[in-house]
Short mmCIF file of C-alpha atoms in Angstrom, two decimals:
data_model
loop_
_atom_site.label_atom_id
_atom_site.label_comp_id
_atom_site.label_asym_id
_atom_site.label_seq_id
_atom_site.Cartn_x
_atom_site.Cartn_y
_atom_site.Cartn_z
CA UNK H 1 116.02 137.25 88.33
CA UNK H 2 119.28 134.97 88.47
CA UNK H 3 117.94 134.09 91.90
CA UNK H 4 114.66 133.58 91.43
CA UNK H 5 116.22 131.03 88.27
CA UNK H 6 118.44 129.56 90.73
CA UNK H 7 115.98 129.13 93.34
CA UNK H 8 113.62 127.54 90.60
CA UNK H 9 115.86 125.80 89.12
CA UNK H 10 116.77 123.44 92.19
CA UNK H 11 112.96 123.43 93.30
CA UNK H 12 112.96 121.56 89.93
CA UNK H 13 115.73 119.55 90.44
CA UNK H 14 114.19 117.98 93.83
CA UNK H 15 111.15 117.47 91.99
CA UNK H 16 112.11 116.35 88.53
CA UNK H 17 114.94 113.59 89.42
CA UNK H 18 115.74 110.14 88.73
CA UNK H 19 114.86 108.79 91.65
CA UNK H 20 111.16 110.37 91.39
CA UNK H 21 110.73 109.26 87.71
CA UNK H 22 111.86 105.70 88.25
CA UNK H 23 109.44 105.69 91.70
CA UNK H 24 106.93 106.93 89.11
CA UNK H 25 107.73 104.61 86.54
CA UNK H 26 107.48 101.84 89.01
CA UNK H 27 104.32 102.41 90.43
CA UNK H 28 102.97 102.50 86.57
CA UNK H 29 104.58 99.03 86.41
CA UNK H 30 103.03 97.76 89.56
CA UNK H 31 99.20 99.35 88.64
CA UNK H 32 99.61 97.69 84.90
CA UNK H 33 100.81 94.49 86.49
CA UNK H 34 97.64 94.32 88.80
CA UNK H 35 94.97 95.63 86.03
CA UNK H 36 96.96 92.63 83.64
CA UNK H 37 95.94 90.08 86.32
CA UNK H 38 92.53 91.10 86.86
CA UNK H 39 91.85 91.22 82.97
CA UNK H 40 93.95 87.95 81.76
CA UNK H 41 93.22 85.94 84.73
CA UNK H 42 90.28 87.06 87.21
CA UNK H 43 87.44 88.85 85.26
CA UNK H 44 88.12 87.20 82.06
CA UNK H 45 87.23 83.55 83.89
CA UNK H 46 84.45 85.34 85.93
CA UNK H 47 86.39 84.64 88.95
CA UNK H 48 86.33 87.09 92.22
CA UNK H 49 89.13 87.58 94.77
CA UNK H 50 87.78 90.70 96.57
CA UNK H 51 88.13 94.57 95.77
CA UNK H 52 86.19 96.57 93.37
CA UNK H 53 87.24 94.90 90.77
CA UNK H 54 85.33 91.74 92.10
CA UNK H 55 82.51 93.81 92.72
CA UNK H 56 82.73 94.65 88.76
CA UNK H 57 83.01 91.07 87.38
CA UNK H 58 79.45 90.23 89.63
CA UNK H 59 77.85 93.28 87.58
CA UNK H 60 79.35 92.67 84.42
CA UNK H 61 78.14 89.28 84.69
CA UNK H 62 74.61 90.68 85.96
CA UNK H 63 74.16 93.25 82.97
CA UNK H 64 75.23 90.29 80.66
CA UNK H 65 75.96 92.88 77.48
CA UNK H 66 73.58 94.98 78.23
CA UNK H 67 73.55 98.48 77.21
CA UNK H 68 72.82 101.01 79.20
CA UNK H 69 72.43 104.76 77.11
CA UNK H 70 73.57 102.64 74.36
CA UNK H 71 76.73 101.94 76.20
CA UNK H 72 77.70 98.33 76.74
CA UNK H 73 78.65 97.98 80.14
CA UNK H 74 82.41 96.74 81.11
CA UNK H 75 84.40 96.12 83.97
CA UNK H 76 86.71 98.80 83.54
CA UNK H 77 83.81 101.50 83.55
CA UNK H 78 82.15 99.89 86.90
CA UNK H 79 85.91 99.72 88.21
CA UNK H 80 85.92 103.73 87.43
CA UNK H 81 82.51 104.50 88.64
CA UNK H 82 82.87 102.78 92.30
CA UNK H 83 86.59 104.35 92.03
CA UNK H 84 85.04 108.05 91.80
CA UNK H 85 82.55 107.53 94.23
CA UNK H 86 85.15 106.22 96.79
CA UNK H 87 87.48 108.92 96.29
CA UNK H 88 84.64 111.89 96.97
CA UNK H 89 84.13 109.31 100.02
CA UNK H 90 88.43 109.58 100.98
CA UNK H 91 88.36 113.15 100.20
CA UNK H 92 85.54 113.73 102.74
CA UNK H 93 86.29 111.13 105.20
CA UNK H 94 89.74 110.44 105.34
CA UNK H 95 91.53 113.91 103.86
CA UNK H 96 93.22 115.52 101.13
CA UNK H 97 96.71 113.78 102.13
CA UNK H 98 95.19 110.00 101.52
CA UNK H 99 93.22 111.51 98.45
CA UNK H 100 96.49 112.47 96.57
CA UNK H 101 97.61 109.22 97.26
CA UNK H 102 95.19 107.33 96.32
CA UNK H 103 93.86 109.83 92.88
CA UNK H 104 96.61 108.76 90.24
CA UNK H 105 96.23 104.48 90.82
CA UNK H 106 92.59 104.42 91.25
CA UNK H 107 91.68 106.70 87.70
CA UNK H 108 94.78 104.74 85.71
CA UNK H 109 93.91 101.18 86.95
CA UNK H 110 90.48 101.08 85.07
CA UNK H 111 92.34 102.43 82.13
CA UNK H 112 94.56 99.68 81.83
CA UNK H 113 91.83 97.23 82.13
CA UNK H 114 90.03 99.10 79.19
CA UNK H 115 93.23 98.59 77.03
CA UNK H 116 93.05 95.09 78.22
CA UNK H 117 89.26 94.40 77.33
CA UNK H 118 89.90 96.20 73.92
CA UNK H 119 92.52 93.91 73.41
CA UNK H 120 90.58 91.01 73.92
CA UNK H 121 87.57 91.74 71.44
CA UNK H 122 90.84 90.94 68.42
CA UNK H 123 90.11 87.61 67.31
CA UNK H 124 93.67 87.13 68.02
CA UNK H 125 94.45 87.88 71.40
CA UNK H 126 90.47 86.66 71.85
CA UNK H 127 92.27 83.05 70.71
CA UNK H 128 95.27 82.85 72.46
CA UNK H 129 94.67 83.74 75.45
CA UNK H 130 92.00 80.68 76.93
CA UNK H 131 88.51 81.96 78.26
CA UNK H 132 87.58 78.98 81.02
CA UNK H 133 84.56 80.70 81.34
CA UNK H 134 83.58 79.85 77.58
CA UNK H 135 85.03 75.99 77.94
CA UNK H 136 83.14 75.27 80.99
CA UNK H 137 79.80 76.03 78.60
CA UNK H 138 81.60 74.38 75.84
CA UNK H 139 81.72 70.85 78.67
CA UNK H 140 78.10 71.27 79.77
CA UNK H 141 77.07 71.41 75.94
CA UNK H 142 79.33 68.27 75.30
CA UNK H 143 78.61 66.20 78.37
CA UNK H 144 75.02 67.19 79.10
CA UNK H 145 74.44 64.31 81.80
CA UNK H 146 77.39 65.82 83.86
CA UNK H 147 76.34 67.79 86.52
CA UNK H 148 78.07 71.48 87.01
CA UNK H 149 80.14 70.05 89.98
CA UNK H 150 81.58 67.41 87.49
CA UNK H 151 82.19 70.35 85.37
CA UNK H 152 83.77 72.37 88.19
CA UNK H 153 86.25 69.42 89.28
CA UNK H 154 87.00 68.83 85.81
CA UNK H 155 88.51 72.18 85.25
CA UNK H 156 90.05 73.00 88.39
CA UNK H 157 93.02 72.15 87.67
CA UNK H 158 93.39 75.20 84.75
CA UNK H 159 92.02 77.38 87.48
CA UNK H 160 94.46 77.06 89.84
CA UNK H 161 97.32 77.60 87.16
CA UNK H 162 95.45 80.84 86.68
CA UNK H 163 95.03 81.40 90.86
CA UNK H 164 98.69 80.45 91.04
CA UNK H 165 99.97 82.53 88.22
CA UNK H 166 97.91 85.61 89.03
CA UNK H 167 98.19 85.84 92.72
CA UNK H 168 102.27 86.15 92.53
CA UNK H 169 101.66 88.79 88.93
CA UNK H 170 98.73 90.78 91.49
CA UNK H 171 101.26 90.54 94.71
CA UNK H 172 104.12 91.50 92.66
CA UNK H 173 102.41 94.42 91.03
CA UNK H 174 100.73 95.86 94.32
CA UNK H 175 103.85 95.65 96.37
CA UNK H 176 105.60 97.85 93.94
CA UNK H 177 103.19 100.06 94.20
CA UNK H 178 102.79 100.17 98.02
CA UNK H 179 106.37 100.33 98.14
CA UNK H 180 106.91 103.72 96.50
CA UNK H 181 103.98 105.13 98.54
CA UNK H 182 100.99 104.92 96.37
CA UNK H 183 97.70 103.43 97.44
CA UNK H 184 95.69 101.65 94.86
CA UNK H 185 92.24 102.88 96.04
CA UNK H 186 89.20 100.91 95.81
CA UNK H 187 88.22 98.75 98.92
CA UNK H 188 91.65 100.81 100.59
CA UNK H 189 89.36 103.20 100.87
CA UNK H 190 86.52 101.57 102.40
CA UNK H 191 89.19 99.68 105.19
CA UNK H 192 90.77 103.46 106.03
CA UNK H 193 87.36 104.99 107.01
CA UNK H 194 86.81 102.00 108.57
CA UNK H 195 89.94 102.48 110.59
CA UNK H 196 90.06 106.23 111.27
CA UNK H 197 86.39 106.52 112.14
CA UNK H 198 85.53 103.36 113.34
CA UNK H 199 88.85 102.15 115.02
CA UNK H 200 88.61 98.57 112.86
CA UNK H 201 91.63 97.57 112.27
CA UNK H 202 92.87 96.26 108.69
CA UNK H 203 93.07 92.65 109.05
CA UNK H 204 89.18 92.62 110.53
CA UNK H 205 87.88 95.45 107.46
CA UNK H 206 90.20 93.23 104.69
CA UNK H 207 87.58 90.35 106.21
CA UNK H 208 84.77 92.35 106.09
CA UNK H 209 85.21 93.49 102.49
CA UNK H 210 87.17 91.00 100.57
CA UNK H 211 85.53 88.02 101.85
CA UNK H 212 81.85 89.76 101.73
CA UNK H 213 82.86 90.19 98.02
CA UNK H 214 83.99 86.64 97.81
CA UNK H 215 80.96 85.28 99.70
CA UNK H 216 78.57 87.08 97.43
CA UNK H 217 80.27 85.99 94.34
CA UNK H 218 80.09 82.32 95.70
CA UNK H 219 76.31 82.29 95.86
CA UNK H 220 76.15 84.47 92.72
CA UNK H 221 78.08 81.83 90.40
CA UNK H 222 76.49 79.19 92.61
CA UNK H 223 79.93 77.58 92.66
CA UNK H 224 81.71 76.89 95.84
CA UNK H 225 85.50 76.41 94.02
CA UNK H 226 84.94 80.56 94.07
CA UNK H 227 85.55 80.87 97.79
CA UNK H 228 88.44 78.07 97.33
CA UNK H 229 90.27 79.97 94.68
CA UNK H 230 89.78 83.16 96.59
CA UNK H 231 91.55 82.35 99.55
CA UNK H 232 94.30 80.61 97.78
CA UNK H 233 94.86 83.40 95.38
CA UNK H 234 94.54 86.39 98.64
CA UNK H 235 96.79 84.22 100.18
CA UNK H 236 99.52 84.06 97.85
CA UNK H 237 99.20 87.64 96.45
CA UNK H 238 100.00 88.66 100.38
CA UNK H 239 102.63 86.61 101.00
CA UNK H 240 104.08 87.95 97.25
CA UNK H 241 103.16 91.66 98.45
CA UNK H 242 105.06 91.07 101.73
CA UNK H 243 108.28 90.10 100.12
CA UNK H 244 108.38 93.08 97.62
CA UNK H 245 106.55 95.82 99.61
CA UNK H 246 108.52 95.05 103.27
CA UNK H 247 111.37 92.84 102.39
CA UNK H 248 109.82 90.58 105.28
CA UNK H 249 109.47 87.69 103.47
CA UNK H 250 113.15 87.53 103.39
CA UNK H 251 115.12 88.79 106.21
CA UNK H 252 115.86 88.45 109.52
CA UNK H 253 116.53 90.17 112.65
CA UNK H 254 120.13 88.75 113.61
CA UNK H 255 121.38 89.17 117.72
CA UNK H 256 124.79 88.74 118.07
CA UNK H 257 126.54 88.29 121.80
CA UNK H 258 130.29 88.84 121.21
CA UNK H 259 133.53 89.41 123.53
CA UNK H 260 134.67 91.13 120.11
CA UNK H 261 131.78 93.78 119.33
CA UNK H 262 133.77 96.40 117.73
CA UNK H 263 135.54 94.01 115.17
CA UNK H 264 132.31 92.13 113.76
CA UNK H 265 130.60 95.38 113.88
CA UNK H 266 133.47 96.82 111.61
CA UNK H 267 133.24 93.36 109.80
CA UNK H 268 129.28 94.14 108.88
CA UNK H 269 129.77 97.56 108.20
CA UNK H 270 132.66 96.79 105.52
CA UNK H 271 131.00 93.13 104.35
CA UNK H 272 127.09 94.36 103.98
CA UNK H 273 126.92 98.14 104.34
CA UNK H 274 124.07 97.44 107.11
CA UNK H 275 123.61 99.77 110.14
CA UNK H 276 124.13 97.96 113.74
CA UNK H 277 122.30 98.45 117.17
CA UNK H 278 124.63 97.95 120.14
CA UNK H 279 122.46 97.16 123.21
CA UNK H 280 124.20 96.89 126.39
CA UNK H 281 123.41 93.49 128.36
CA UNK H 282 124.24 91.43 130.74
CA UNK H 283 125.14 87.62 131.42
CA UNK H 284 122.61 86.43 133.50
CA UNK H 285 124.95 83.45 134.67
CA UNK H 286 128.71 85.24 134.95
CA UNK H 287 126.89 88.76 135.71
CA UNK H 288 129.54 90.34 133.07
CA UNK H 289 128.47 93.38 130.94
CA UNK H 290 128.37 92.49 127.32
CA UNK H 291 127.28 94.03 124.00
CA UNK H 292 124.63 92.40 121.61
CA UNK H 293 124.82 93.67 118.49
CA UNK H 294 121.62 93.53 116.51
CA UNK H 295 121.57 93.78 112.98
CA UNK H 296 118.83 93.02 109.95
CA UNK H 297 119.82 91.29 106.90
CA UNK H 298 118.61 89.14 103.89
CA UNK H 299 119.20 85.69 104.33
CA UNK H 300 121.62 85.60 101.71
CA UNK H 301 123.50 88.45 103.73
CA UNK H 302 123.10 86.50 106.89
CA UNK H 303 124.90 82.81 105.85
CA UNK H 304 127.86 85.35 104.46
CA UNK H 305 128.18 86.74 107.87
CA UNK H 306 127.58 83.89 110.14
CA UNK H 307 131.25 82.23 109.25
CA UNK H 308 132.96 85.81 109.41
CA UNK H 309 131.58 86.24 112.48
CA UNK H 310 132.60 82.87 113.54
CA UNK H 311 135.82 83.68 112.55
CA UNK H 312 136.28 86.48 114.54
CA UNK H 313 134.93 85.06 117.49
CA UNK H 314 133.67 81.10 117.43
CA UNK H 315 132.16 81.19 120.94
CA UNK H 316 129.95 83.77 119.73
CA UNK H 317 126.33 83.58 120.52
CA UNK H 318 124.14 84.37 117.93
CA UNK H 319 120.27 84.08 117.45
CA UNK H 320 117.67 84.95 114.56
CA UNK H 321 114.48 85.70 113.84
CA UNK H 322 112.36 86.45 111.24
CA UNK H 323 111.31 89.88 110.48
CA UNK H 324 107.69 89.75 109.37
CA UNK H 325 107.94 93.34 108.35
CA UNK H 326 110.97 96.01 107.71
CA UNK H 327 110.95 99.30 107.17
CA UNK H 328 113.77 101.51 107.21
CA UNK H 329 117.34 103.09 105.34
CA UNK H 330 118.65 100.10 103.23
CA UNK H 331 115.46 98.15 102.99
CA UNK H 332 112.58 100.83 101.94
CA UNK H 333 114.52 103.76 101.47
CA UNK H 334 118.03 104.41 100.50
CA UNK H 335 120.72 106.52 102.53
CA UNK H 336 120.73 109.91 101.85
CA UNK H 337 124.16 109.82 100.14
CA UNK H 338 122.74 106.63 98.16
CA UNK H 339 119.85 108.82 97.30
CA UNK H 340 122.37 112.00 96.26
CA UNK H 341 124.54 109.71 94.28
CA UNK H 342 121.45 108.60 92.63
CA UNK H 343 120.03 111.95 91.67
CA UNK H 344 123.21 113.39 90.26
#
């Protein structure tokens, strides 16, 4: 028995730690972020930037209030119906692995957005928070000889605050949760059948999808700014998701040719705590043998270093270059005495 408690007691420990609560806490914070941006600033203005949840705003709109089984018809419950269907469709397709993944964010994310819409029918979050949806009708009541294009250039200037504002909140919340390992379902799903089964890569199935969504929606509305605000707002959620999920948007790959290897190695090793590559080269002028030491840092790290290094050795040659994506101990994932330190 005191070995079976011991034995349980440190399967618990692995599984109930700090590090595990605060990856779940943080992939909470990065769903909520997300299902805040779609609510606030996407379905609220009956705008569509891809996804299921753009797939939800062009029903909602469709339905209009309808009630279906005397059930008015939201976003949130067409965001959970498509969810369900696509994860009997992962399960199937893809496998129970992916599934897991992909079970907690997808059945949470419509949740939030319920919270959200509930929120929203209190005259006083109704108020505060502006519905351009509602002002554009308010304009074409007011100026009845303007035509909806008028109407269109006259507000989109409020829309791209709300493009602006969202993409960075929906990057921000989606790299945190890509970060720790969770996939937020929806069209994810659609773009990994498409790639196990079908060998389409992600960048052609995030076309396929997305901008099908966005291209439907754009005929839908009949307004053209839809496509415009799209692209602007997938454009800077991704660069947003690249800098939090990959720490890409922010470091580079740094190749330093020295006569004294072993001392700026030490020199990074005590300055940044980064690991170093030593690749063996060779002059292709003087034919000697040298070491280039290769190293990935933040930029911040990296104008630190350059004048120690300098220091050390000011014929150095050094050379960077961005690194679009990084994964790896110090950048995704911690050292494992970082990681014991952190569990203790």
């Amino acid at each position: 028995n005191k070995m079976k408690n011991k034995v349980g007691g440190k399967m618990k420990k692995k599984i109930i730690n700090k590090k595990n609560i605060r990856d779940f806490l943080l992939i909470n914070l990065g769903v909520f972020l997300m299902a805040f941006t779609y609510s606030v600033f996407i379905d609220r203005n009956n705008l569509v930037i891809g996804g299921v949840g753009g797939i939800a705003t062009i029903f909602r709109s469709l339905l209009d209030g309808k009630k279906i089984l005397g059930i008015t018809i939201s976003s949130s419950m067409i965001i959970l119906f498509i969810n369900c269907i696509l994860l009997v469709f992962a399960l199937i397709f893809v496998g129970k692995s992916f599934f897991l993944k992909t079970v907690y964010a997808s059945v949470v994310y419509p949740v939030y957005v319920f919270i959200f819409e509930s929120l929203f029918k209190i005259p006083t979050f109704e108020n505060f928070i502006p519905n351009l949806s509602n002002i554009k009708t308010e304009l074409i009541e007011a100026l009845p000889n303007l035509s909806a294009n008028s109407i269109n250039v006259l507000t989109a200037g409020a829309y791209l605050l709300i493009i602006v504002f969202g993409g960075v909140l929906s990057g921000l919340g989606l790299g945190l949760a890509l970060k720790k390992g969770a996939s937020t379902g929806g069209v994810d799903i659609v773009q990994q059948i498409l790639l196990v089964h079908f060998k389409i890569p992600f960048s052609v199935s995030l076309f396929l999808t997305d901008g099908l969504i966005v291209f439907v929606a754009t005929f839908f509305f009949k307004d053209f700014f839809i496509l415009l605000y799209g692209v602007i707002f997938i454009y800077i959620s991704g660069h947003v998701l690249d800098a939090v999920a990959f720490s890409g948007f922010n470091s580079r790959a740094v190749y330093i040719i020295t006569k004294e290897a072993e001392q700026v190695k030490e020199k990074i090793y005590e300055v940044l705590e980064r690991g170093v590559t030593e690749v063996y080269s060779r002059g292709g002028y003087d034919q000697e043998d040298k070491k280039t030491l290769v190293c990935v840092m933040s930029n911040k790290e990296f104008y630190k270093m350059k004048s120690i290094i300098l220091e050390i050795d000011e014929r150095a040659f050094i050379y960077v270059v961005r690194a679009s994506e990084v994964h790896g101990e110090g950048f995704t994932y911690d050292s494992p005495e970082a990681v014991g330190e952190k569990n203790e």
